[in-house]
């Protein structure tokens, strides 16, 4: 498929993609890779995009830090089974059963009489030991900066020994315009750690309950959040005086369970990849930073939840409607026809039921038409239980929900920065209600409205709502008591008209994102624009990766990647953002 003269260079480029340490870098580098090779090897690029950038896109190191990069040991075992037992043949069940017993009997016995024994410790070759020793002797410089509630460590990678703030800026802003620039300048490893202030020894600091606070040896009031169960034998005492560590990739902390004196803790074990912050486990489904006006999104979506047809298995959804994405890129789905809420962590193959799942009903562990949901900072899930005329709250790890509002046919729900809930009633009253944190009764803040679907609470203290049946987007200013139509007047197919808008979201710049249920697309309306731009779907109704089938809701993750509830295809699609044109 690939010219022989190009093979070595292309393989080298693919390997450089696999070293990407996070999704943003992988997407940027992949775009540069495609740009470089699309004219030279168009057939290969078409295959590569379909197979490794769309279908199996978790092929880089940053997908799972501190986990094995390959399944070599599994494949080696599989190879032995095929060579010594099945001879790569398909066997009748009766014969396979006999062979299975033989394999178990043979492998369960100790290896003797010259047969190779199993290794219970990792075997490291002399060559690898030598390479590691030479790397340590390079005496690399490590820069650390404190930002908000975290400490960020920057370590020069490869043969680089020094790093500057300019080099950090290049990597953080991904200022690469060719793949070769990426390969040359992407010589930086990055670790971010949560800080602890005025916290007690080993106190909780993360959503990972195996993490705790380690006070710094140089300060009684500050510390770092790290994995608690690193073997004490791996931790060397800190050097005195000064409480420093000989190994540059270690931090001097107090760890009395291991040693009464301060010890050197590996930086790799205080990474937020292992110990995510407990203070910001959720987000209002908007990115951390404003999305620039020239940003685009991949037209090819990938399924991050469902996608295996309709059903109630843990890898399936059945007409999903509302979605929510937290800062860890965990996707929460109101799986409407399955009467449950399912959580899908990043790169998960199966979902986890976190609310409902006991069939349709009105019990405290049941739903009857869950339509929308939000998640607060404590991990509690709020769900509009439409046909039960209530809003249910499920605390983290709860087995049952509790009713926090009685609402006639609630549809949309939103959560503002003060953790007040907003709910749209759809049956008789068609009101917009607000429940302030700590209160038990909701108040009507707008009435005599059209039937509003999904809501968005913006930081400018306005509520945005989708008027699905009239093709309009409303902005409701609670303080001023003003209600205005910001997009739409008539249903239609043109770029200036909306087709049954069901959900709306607004980013920090004021750009409005609309889910058009009837047009099978998501459109972006920049401030002052008279027409929207399709950023997902819009290529007719369908099930292909660039199509949607009656989409119902959207969310963003912290990087600006777009998630869409693809109702008719029983899946949630993710469309990766491309910020390469941003300046």
Coordinates of C-alpha atoms in Angstrom, one line a residue:
X1 CA 0.0 0.0 0.0
X2 CA 2.9 2.4 0.9
X3 CA 5.8 3.0 -1.4
X4 CA 8.9 1.2 0.0
X5 CA 10.9 4.4 -0.1
X6 CA 8.3 6.1 2.2
X7 CA 7.8 3.3 4.7
X8 CA 10.5 4.1 7.2
X9 CA 9.6 7.8 7.4
X10 CA 5.9 7.0 7.7
X11 CA 6.4 4.5 10.4
X12 CA 8.5 7.0 12.3
X13 CA 5.8 9.6 12.0
X14 CA 3.1 7.1 13.3
X15 CA 5.3 6.3 16.3
X16 CA 5.6 10.0 17.1
X17 CA 1.8 10.2 17.1
X18 CA 1.6 7.4 19.6
X19 CA 3.8 9.4 22.0
X20 CA 1.2 12.1 22.4
X21 CA 0.6 12.7 26.1
X22 CA -3.0 14.0 25.9
X23 CA -5.9 14.2 23.5
X24 CA -5.3 17.8 22.5
X25 CA -1.8 17.1 21.3
X26 CA -2.9 13.9 19.6
X27 CA -5.6 15.7 17.6
X28 CA -3.2 18.5 16.6
X29 CA -0.4 16.1 15.6
X30 CA -2.9 13.8 13.7
X31 CA -4.0 16.8 11.6
X32 CA -0.4 17.6 10.8
X33 CA 0.2 13.9 10.0
X34 CA -2.7 13.8 7.6
X35 CA -1.6 17.1 6.0
X36 CA 1.9 15.8 5.4
X37 CA 0.9 12.4 3.9
X38 CA -2.5 12.9 2.2
X39 CA -0.9 13.8 -1.2
X40 CA 2.0 11.3 -1.0
X41 CA -0.1 8.3 0.2
X42 CA -3.8 9.1 -0.2
X43 CA -4.9 5.4 0.0
X44 CA -3.0 4.9 3.3
X45 CA -4.3 8.1 4.8
X46 CA -7.9 7.2 3.9
X47 CA -7.4 3.8 5.7
X48 CA -5.6 5.4 8.6
X49 CA -8.3 8.1 9.2
X50 CA -11.1 5.5 9.2
X51 CA -9.3 2.9 11.2
X52 CA -7.1 4.8 13.7
X53 CA -8.5 8.3 13.9
X54 CA -12.2 7.4 13.9
X55 CA -12.9 3.8 14.8
X56 CA -10.0 3.0 17.1
X57 CA -8.7 6.4 18.1
X58 CA -7.3 5.4 21.5
X59 CA -3.8 4.5 20.1
X60 CA -1.6 7.0 22.0
X61 CA 0.2 7.0 25.3
X62 CA -1.9 9.8 26.9
X63 CA -5.1 7.7 26.7
X64 CA -4.2 5.7 29.9
X65 CA -1.2 7.0 31.9
X66 CA 0.6 4.4 34.0
X67 CA -1.1 1.5 32.3
X68 CA 0.5 -1.0 29.9
X69 CA 0.8 0.4 26.4
X70 CA 0.5 -3.0 24.7
X71 CA -1.1 -6.4 25.2
X72 CA 2.1 -8.3 24.3
X73 CA 1.9 -10.7 27.3
X74 CA -1.7 -11.7 26.3
X75 CA -0.7 -12.2 22.7
X76 CA 2.3 -14.3 23.7
X77 CA 0.1 -16.6 25.8
X78 CA -2.4 -16.8 23.0
X79 CA 0.4 -17.8 20.6
X80 CA 1.5 -20.7 22.9
X81 CA -2.1 -22.0 23.0
X82 CA -2.4 -21.9 19.3
X83 CA 1.0 -23.5 18.6
X84 CA 1.0 -26.2 21.2
X85 CA -2.7 -27.1 21.5
X86 CA -5.3 -25.8 19.0
X87 CA -2.9 -25.6 16.0
X88 CA -4.8 -22.5 14.9
X89 CA -7.9 -24.7 14.1
X90 CA -11.5 -24.2 15.0
X91 CA -12.4 -27.0 17.4
X92 CA -15.7 -28.7 18.3
X93 CA -16.8 -27.7 21.8
X94 CA -16.2 -31.2 23.1
X95 CA -12.6 -31.3 21.9
X96 CA -11.9 -27.7 23.1
X97 CA -13.2 -28.7 26.6
X98 CA -10.7 -31.5 26.8
X99 CA -7.9 -29.3 25.6
X100 CA -8.9 -26.6 28.1
X101 CA -8.6 -29.1 31.0
X102 CA -5.1 -30.1 29.7
X103 CA -3.9 -26.5 29.5
X104 CA -5.1 -25.7 33.0
X105 CA -3.6 -28.9 34.4
X106 CA -0.3 -28.3 32.8
X107 CA 0.0 -24.6 33.6
X108 CA -1.1 -25.1 37.2
X109 CA 1.9 -27.2 38.0
X110 CA 5.3 -25.9 38.9
X111 CA 7.7 -25.8 36.0
X112 CA 10.5 -28.3 36.6
X113 CA 13.0 -30.4 34.8
X114 CA 14.5 -27.6 32.7
X115 CA 11.1 -26.0 31.7
X116 CA 11.0 -22.3 31.9
X117 CA 9.4 -20.9 35.1
X118 CA 7.0 -18.0 35.2
X119 CA 8.4 -14.6 36.1
X120 CA 6.7 -12.8 38.9
X121 CA 8.9 -9.7 38.6
X122 CA 9.5 -7.6 35.5
X123 CA 12.5 -8.6 33.6
X124 CA 14.7 -5.7 32.5
X125 CA 17.4 -6.2 30.1
X126 CA 21.0 -4.9 30.6
X127 CA 20.5 -2.6 27.6
X128 CA 17.4 -1.1 29.2
X129 CA 19.1 -0.6 32.5
X130 CA 22.0 1.1 30.7
X131 CA 19.7 3.4 28.8
X132 CA 17.9 4.3 32.0
X133 CA 21.1 5.0 33.8
X134 CA 22.3 7.2 31.0
X135 CA 19.0 9.1 31.0
X136 CA 19.4 9.8 34.8
X137 CA 23.0 11.0 34.3
X138 CA 21.8 13.6 31.9
X139 CA 20.8 15.6 35.0
X140 CA 17.7 17.1 33.4
X141 CA 16.3 20.3 34.7
X142 CA 12.7 20.4 35.9
X143 CA 10.6 23.5 36.1
X144 CA 7.6 23.7 38.4
X145 CA 5.0 26.4 38.5
X146 CA 2.1 26.9 40.8
X147 CA -1.2 27.7 39.1
X148 CA -4.5 28.0 41.0
X149 CA -4.8 24.9 43.1
X150 CA -2.2 22.8 41.3
X151 CA 1.5 22.5 40.8
X152 CA 2.7 21.9 37.2
X153 CA 6.0 20.1 36.5
X154 CA 7.7 20.3 33.2
X155 CA 10.5 17.8 32.3
X156 CA 12.5 17.8 29.1
X157 CA 12.0 14.6 27.2
X158 CA 14.2 12.7 24.8
X159 CA 17.8 13.9 24.7
X160 CA 16.9 17.4 25.8
X161 CA 18.4 18.4 29.2
X162 CA 17.2 22.0 29.6
X163 CA 13.8 23.6 29.3
X164 CA 12.8 27.3 29.1
X165 CA 9.5 29.1 29.7
X166 CA 9.5 29.8 25.9
X167 CA 9.7 26.0 25.3
X168 CA 6.8 25.5 27.7
X169 CA 4.7 28.1 25.9
X170 CA 5.3 26.4 22.5
X171 CA 4.0 23.1 23.8
X172 CA 1.1 24.5 25.8
X173 CA -0.1 26.6 22.9
X174 CA 0.8 23.8 20.4
X175 CA 2.5 26.2 18.0
X176 CA 3.4 23.6 15.4
X177 CA 2.6 24.1 11.7
X178 CA 4.2 21.0 10.3
X179 CA 4.6 17.5 11.7
X180 CA 8.4 17.8 11.7
X181 CA 8.0 20.9 14.0
X182 CA 5.9 18.8 16.3
X183 CA 8.4 16.0 16.4
X184 CA 11.3 18.4 17.0
X185 CA 9.7 20.7 19.6
X186 CA 7.5 18.3 21.4
X187 CA 10.3 17.4 23.8
X188 CA 8.5 18.0 27.0
X189 CA 6.8 15.8 29.6
X190 CA 4.1 17.5 31.7
X191 CA 2.6 16.5 35.1
X192 CA 0.0 18.5 37.0
X193 CA -0.6 17.8 40.7
X194 CA -3.4 19.0 43.0
X195 CA -2.2 21.1 46.0
X196 CA -3.5 20.8 49.6
X197 CA -3.6 23.9 51.8
X198 CA -4.1 23.7 55.6
X199 CA -5.0 20.0 55.2
X200 CA -4.3 17.2 57.6
X201 CA -2.0 14.3 56.8
X202 CA -3.6 11.9 54.4
X203 CA -6.9 13.8 54.2
X204 CA -9.0 13.4 51.1
X205 CA -8.1 15.6 48.2
X206 CA -9.3 13.7 45.1
X207 CA -12.3 11.7 43.7
X208 CA -9.9 8.8 43.8
X209 CA -10.2 7.5 47.4
X210 CA -6.8 5.9 47.2
X211 CA -5.2 9.4 47.1
X212 CA -4.5 11.7 50.1
X213 CA -2.6 14.8 51.1
X214 CA 1.2 14.7 51.8
X215 CA 2.5 17.9 53.5
X216 CA 5.6 19.3 52.0
X217 CA 8.7 18.9 54.1
X218 CA 9.5 22.6 53.6
X219 CA 6.0 23.9 54.6
X220 CA 3.5 23.0 57.3
X221 CA 0.6 24.7 55.5
X222 CA 0.9 23.3 52.0
X223 CA 1.1 19.9 50.5
X224 CA 0.4 17.8 47.4
X225 CA -2.2 15.3 46.6
X226 CA -0.7 11.9 45.8
X227 CA -1.4 8.1 45.5
X228 CA -1.2 6.7 49.1
X229 CA -0.1 3.2 48.4
X230 CA 3.4 3.5 46.9
X231 CA 5.6 0.8 48.6
X232 CA 7.6 2.3 51.4
X233 CA 10.7 0.4 50.2
X234 CA 10.6 2.6 47.1
X235 CA 10.9 5.9 49.0
X236 CA 14.3 7.2 49.9
X237 CA 14.9 9.6 52.8
X238 CA 15.2 13.3 51.8
X239 CA 18.7 14.8 51.9
X240 CA 19.6 17.1 54.7
X241 CA 20.0 19.9 55.2
X242 CA 17.4 21.5 52.9
X243 CA 15.0 18.5 52.5
X244 CA 15.9 18.0 48.9
X245 CA 15.8 14.9 46.7
X246 CA 18.7 13.5 44.7
X247 CA 16.3 12.3 42.0
X248 CA 14.9 15.3 40.3
X249 CA 11.6 13.6 39.5
X250 CA 10.8 13.3 43.2
X251 CA 9.4 15.7 45.8
X252 CA 10.3 15.8 49.5
X253 CA 7.1 15.2 51.6
X254 CA 6.1 14.0 55.1
X255 CA 4.9 10.4 55.1
X256 CA 5.0 9.1 58.8
X257 CA 3.5 5.7 57.9
X258 CA 6.7 5.0 56.0
X259 CA 9.3 7.0 57.9
X260 CA 9.4 9.5 60.7
X261 CA 11.7 11.6 58.6
X262 CA 10.7 13.2 55.2
X263 CA 10.9 11.0 52.2
X264 CA 11.2 11.6 48.4
X265 CA 7.9 10.9 46.6
X266 CA 7.9 10.2 42.9
X267 CA 6.2 13.0 40.9
X268 CA 4.6 10.4 38.6
X269 CA 2.4 9.4 41.6
X270 CA 1.0 12.9 42.3
X271 CA -0.3 13.4 38.7
X272 CA -3.9 14.5 38.3
X273 CA -4.3 11.6 35.9
X274 CA -4.1 9.4 39.0
X275 CA -5.6 11.8 41.6
X276 CA -8.2 14.0 39.9
X277 CA -9.3 17.1 41.9
X278 CA -12.2 16.7 44.2
X279 CA -13.1 20.3 44.0
X280 CA -14.0 20.4 40.3
X281 CA -15.3 17.0 39.5
X282 CA -18.0 18.4 37.3
X283 CA -18.4 21.3 34.9
X284 CA -21.4 23.1 33.4
X285 CA -20.7 21.3 30.1
X286 CA -18.7 24.2 28.7
X287 CA -14.9 24.5 28.0
X288 CA -12.5 26.1 30.4
X289 CA -11.5 28.8 27.9
X290 CA -13.4 30.8 25.3
X291 CA -13.4 29.0 21.9
X292 CA -11.9 31.2 19.3
X293 CA -14.1 32.2 16.3
X294 CA -12.0 30.2 13.8
X295 CA -12.0 26.9 15.7
X296 CA -13.6 24.0 13.8
X297 CA -14.7 20.5 14.8
X298 CA -14.0 17.2 13.0
X299 CA -17.0 16.2 10.8
X300 CA -16.4 12.6 11.7
X301 CA -17.8 11.8 15.1
X302 CA -16.8 8.8 17.3
X303 CA -19.1 7.0 19.6
X304 CA -18.2 7.5 23.3
X305 CA -21.4 5.9 24.6
X306 CA -23.7 3.4 23.0
X307 CA -23.4 2.8 19.3
X308 CA -24.3 -0.9 19.3
X309 CA -28.0 -0.5 18.4
X310 CA -30.8 0.0 20.8
X311 CA -31.0 -2.2 23.9
X312 CA -30.4 -2.3 27.7
X313 CA -27.0 -3.9 27.8
X314 CA -24.2 -1.8 29.4
X315 CA -22.7 -1.0 25.9
X316 CA -26.1 0.1 24.6
X317 CA -28.5 3.0 24.9
X318 CA -32.2 3.2 24.0
X319 CA -33.2 6.7 22.8
X320 CA -30.9 8.8 24.9
X321 CA -31.9 12.4 25.4
X322 CA -30.0 14.5 27.9
X323 CA -26.2 14.4 28.4
X324 CA -23.7 16.0 30.8
X325 CA -19.9 16.0 30.6
X326 CA -17.7 16.6 33.6
X327 CA -14.1 17.9 33.8
X328 CA -12.8 14.3 33.7
X329 CA -14.6 13.9 30.4
X330 CA -17.0 11.4 32.0
X331 CA -20.3 11.4 30.1
X332 CA -23.6 11.1 31.9
X333 CA -26.6 10.0 29.8
X334 CA -30.3 10.2 30.4
X335 CA -31.1 6.8 28.8
X336 CA -34.7 7.6 28.4
X337 CA -36.4 4.4 27.2
X338 CA -34.3 2.3 29.6
X339 CA -35.4 4.5 32.5
X340 CA -31.9 5.0 33.8
X341 CA -28.9 7.3 34.0
X342 CA -25.6 5.7 32.7
X343 CA -22.1 7.0 33.3
X344 CA -19.4 6.4 30.7
X345 CA -15.8 7.3 31.8
X346 CA -13.3 8.4 29.2
X347 CA -12.5 5.6 26.7
X348 CA -14.8 3.2 28.5
X349 CA -16.3 0.3 26.5
X350 CA -19.2 -0.2 28.9
X351 CA -21.3 2.2 30.9
X352 CA -22.2 2.1 34.6
X353 CA -25.7 2.6 35.8
X354 CA -25.7 5.4 38.4
X355 CA -29.4 6.1 38.8
X356 CA -32.6 4.0 38.0
X357 CA -32.2 0.8 36.0
X358 CA -35.1 -0.9 37.7
X359 CA -37.6 -0.6 35.0
X360 CA -40.3 2.0 34.4
X361 CA -42.1 3.1 37.5
X362 CA -42.7 5.7 40.2
X363 CA -40.6 4.2 43.0
X364 CA -37.6 6.0 44.5
X365 CA -35.2 3.8 42.5
X366 CA -37.2 4.2 39.2
X367 CA -37.9 6.7 36.4
X368 CA -40.7 7.1 34.0
X369 CA -39.3 9.1 31.1
X370 CA -36.0 10.7 32.3
X371 CA -35.3 13.5 29.9
X372 CA -32.5 15.8 31.1
X373 CA -29.9 15.9 33.8
X374 CA -27.1 17.9 35.5
X375 CA -24.4 17.0 38.0
X376 CA -23.3 19.3 40.8
X377 CA -19.9 19.7 42.4
X378 CA -20.5 16.9 44.9
X379 CA -21.4 14.5 42.2
X380 CA -25.1 14.5 42.9
X381 CA -27.2 13.9 39.8
X382 CA -30.5 15.9 39.2
X383 CA -32.9 14.3 36.7
X384 CA -36.2 15.6 35.1
X385 CA -38.4 12.6 35.6
X386 CA -41.0 13.7 33.1
X387 CA -43.9 11.3 33.3
X388 CA -43.6 11.1 37.1
X389 CA -44.0 14.9 37.3
X390 CA -40.9 15.3 39.5
X391 CA -37.2 16.3 39.7
X392 CA -35.1 13.6 41.4
X393 CA -31.8 14.0 43.1
X394 CA -29.4 11.0 43.3
X395 CA -26.4 11.6 45.6
X396 CA -23.1 10.0 44.6
X397 CA -23.3 6.2 45.0
X398 CA -26.9 6.4 46.2
X399 CA -29.2 3.4 45.6
X400 CA -32.4 5.5 45.5
X401 CA -33.3 9.1 44.5
X402 CA -35.2 11.8 46.5
X403 CA -37.7 14.2 45.1
X404 CA -36.6 17.8 45.3
X405 CA -39.3 19.4 43.1
X406 CA -42.8 18.6 42.0
X407 CA -43.2 19.9 38.4
X408 CA -45.8 19.2 35.8
X409 CA -44.0 17.3 33.0
X410 CA -40.5 18.7 33.6
X411 CA -38.2 18.7 30.5
X412 CA -35.1 20.8 30.7
X413 CA -32.8 21.4 33.7
X414 CA -29.8 23.6 34.3
X415 CA -27.5 24.5 37.2
X416 CA -25.9 27.9 37.7
X417 CA -22.7 28.9 39.4
X418 CA -24.5 29.3 42.7
X419 CA -25.9 25.8 42.3
X420 CA -29.5 27.0 41.8
X421 CA -31.6 24.7 39.7
X422 CA -33.7 25.9 36.8
X423 CA -36.5 23.6 35.4
X424 CA -38.9 24.0 32.5
X425 CA -42.5 22.8 33.0
X426 CA -44.2 21.7 29.8
X427 CA -47.7 20.5 30.5
X428 CA -50.3 23.0 31.7
X429 CA -48.4 25.9 33.2
X430 CA -45.4 26.1 30.9
X431 CA -43.4 27.9 33.6
X432 CA -39.7 28.4 34.2
X433 CA -38.9 27.5 37.9
X434 CA -35.9 28.1 40.1
X435 CA -34.8 26.2 43.2
X436 CA -32.1 27.9 45.1
X437 CA -29.5 25.8 46.9
X438 CA -30.6 24.9 50.4
X439 CA -34.3 25.7 49.7
X440 CA -37.1 23.2 49.6
X441 CA -39.6 25.0 47.4
X442 CA -39.1 26.3 43.9
X443 CA -40.2 29.7 42.6
X444 CA -41.7 30.6 39.2
X445 CA -39.4 33.2 37.6
X446 CA -41.2 33.3 34.2
X447 CA -44.7 32.2 33.2
X448 CA -47.0 32.0 30.1
X449 CA -44.1 30.8 28.0
X450 CA -44.2 28.4 25.0
X451 CA -43.2 24.9 25.8
X452 CA -39.5 25.1 26.5
X453 CA -37.2 22.2 26.1
X454 CA -33.6 22.2 27.2
X455 CA -32.0 25.1 29.2
X456 CA -28.6 26.6 29.7
X457 CA -27.6 28.8 32.7
X458 CA -25.0 31.3 31.5
X459 CA -22.4 33.1 33.6
X460 CA -24.0 36.4 32.7
X461 CA -27.0 35.3 34.8
X462 CA -29.3 34.7 31.9
X463 CA -31.1 31.5 31.1
X464 CA -31.2 30.4 27.5
X465 CA -34.0 28.0 26.4
X466 CA -35.0 26.2 23.2
X467 CA -38.5 26.7 22.0
X468 CA -38.6 23.6 19.9
X469 CA -42.1 23.8 18.4
X470 CA -41.7 27.5 17.2
X471 CA -38.1 27.3 16.0
X472 CA -36.7 29.9 18.4
X473 CA -34.1 30.4 21.1
X474 CA -35.0 32.5 24.1
X475 CA -32.9 34.5 26.6
X476 CA -34.5 35.1 30.0
X477 CA -32.9 37.8 32.2
X478 CA -34.1 37.0 35.7
X479 CA -32.9 40.2 37.3
X480 CA -34.3 42.6 34.6
X481 CA -37.4 40.5 34.1
X482 CA -36.8 40.5 30.3
X483 CA -37.6 37.8 27.8
X484 CA -36.2 38.1 24.3
X485 CA -35.9 35.9 21.2
X486 CA -32.2 35.9 20.1
X487 CA -32.4 33.4 17.2
X488 CA -35.2 32.3 14.9
X489 CA -38.7 33.4 13.9
X490 CA -39.9 30.7 11.6
X491 CA -39.1 27.0 11.1
X492 CA -37.2 26.4 7.9
X493 CA -34.3 24.8 6.2
X494 CA -32.2 27.9 5.5
X495 CA -29.1 28.8 7.5
X496 CA -31.0 31.7 9.1
X497 CA -33.8 29.3 10.4
X498 CA -33.9 26.6 13.0
X499 CA -35.5 23.2 12.6
X500 CA -37.1 22.1 15.9
X501 CA -34.3 23.3 18.2
X502 CA -34.2 21.1 21.3
X503 CA -31.1 22.2 23.2
X504 CA -28.9 25.3 23.5
X505 CA -25.5 26.2 24.9
X506 CA -23.5 29.4 25.1
X507 CA -19.7 29.7 25.4
X508 CA -17.7 32.4 27.1
X509 CA -17.5 34.5 23.9
X510 CA -21.3 34.6 23.6
X511 CA -21.4 32.2 20.7
X512 CA -24.6 30.2 20.7
X513 CA -24.7 26.4 19.9
X514 CA -28.1 25.0 18.9
X515 CA -29.2 21.3 18.5
X516 CA -31.6 21.2 15.6
X517 CA -33.6 18.0 16.1
X518 CA -35.5 18.4 12.8
X519 CA -32.4 19.3 10.7
X520 CA -30.2 16.5 12.2
X521 CA -27.4 19.0 13.0
X522 CA -25.7 21.3 15.5
X523 CA -25.2 24.9 14.4
X524 CA -22.9 27.6 15.8
X525 CA -24.1 31.2 15.9
X526 CA -21.3 33.7 16.5
X527 CA -22.2 37.0 18.2
X528 CA -24.0 39.3 15.8
X529 CA -24.3 36.6 13.1
X530 CA -27.5 36.4 11.0
X531 CA -27.0 32.8 10.2
X532 CA -25.6 29.7 11.8
X533 CA -22.8 27.4 10.7
X534 CA -23.2 23.6 10.9
X535 CA -20.5 22.1 13.0
X536 CA -21.8 18.6 13.4
X537 CA -24.2 16.6 11.2
X538 CA -26.2 18.5 8.6
X539 CA -25.5 15.9 6.0
X540 CA -29.0 14.5 5.9
X541 CA -30.4 12.0 8.4
X542 CA -28.3 8.9 8.8
X543 CA -26.1 6.6 10.9
X544 CA -22.7 7.3 9.4
X545 CA -20.0 8.9 11.5
X546 CA -20.6 12.3 9.9
X547 CA -24.4 12.1 10.3
X548 CA -26.9 12.5 13.1
X549 CA -30.4 11.1 13.5
X550 CA -32.7 13.4 15.5
X551 CA -30.1 14.8 17.9
X552 CA -31.4 16.0 21.3
X553 CA -28.6 17.5 23.4
X554 CA -25.0 18.8 23.4
X555 CA -22.2 19.3 25.9
X556 CA -18.5 20.4 25.7
X557 CA -15.6 19.0 27.7
X558 CA -12.9 21.3 29.2
X559 CA -11.0 21.3 25.9
X560 CA -13.9 22.3 23.7
X561 CA -14.6 18.9 22.2
X562 CA -18.3 18.6 21.3
X563 CA -20.6 15.8 22.5
X564 CA -24.0 15.2 20.9
X565 CA -26.8 12.9 22.1
X566 CA -27.7 11.1 18.8
X567 CA -31.2 10.1 19.9
X568 CA -32.2 8.1 16.8
X569 CA -28.9 6.2 16.6
X570 CA -28.9 5.3 20.3
X571 CA -25.4 6.7 20.9
X572 CA -23.4 9.8 22.0
X573 CA -21.0 11.1 19.4
X574 CA -17.9 13.1 20.1
X575 CA -16.5 15.6 17.6
X576 CA -12.9 16.7 18.3
X577 CA -12.1 20.3 18.2
X578 CA -9.3 21.7 16.0
X579 CA -7.8 25.0 17.4
X580 CA -4.9 25.1 14.9
X581 CA -6.2 28.3 13.3
X582 CA -6.6 30.1 16.7
X583 CA -4.0 32.8 17.4

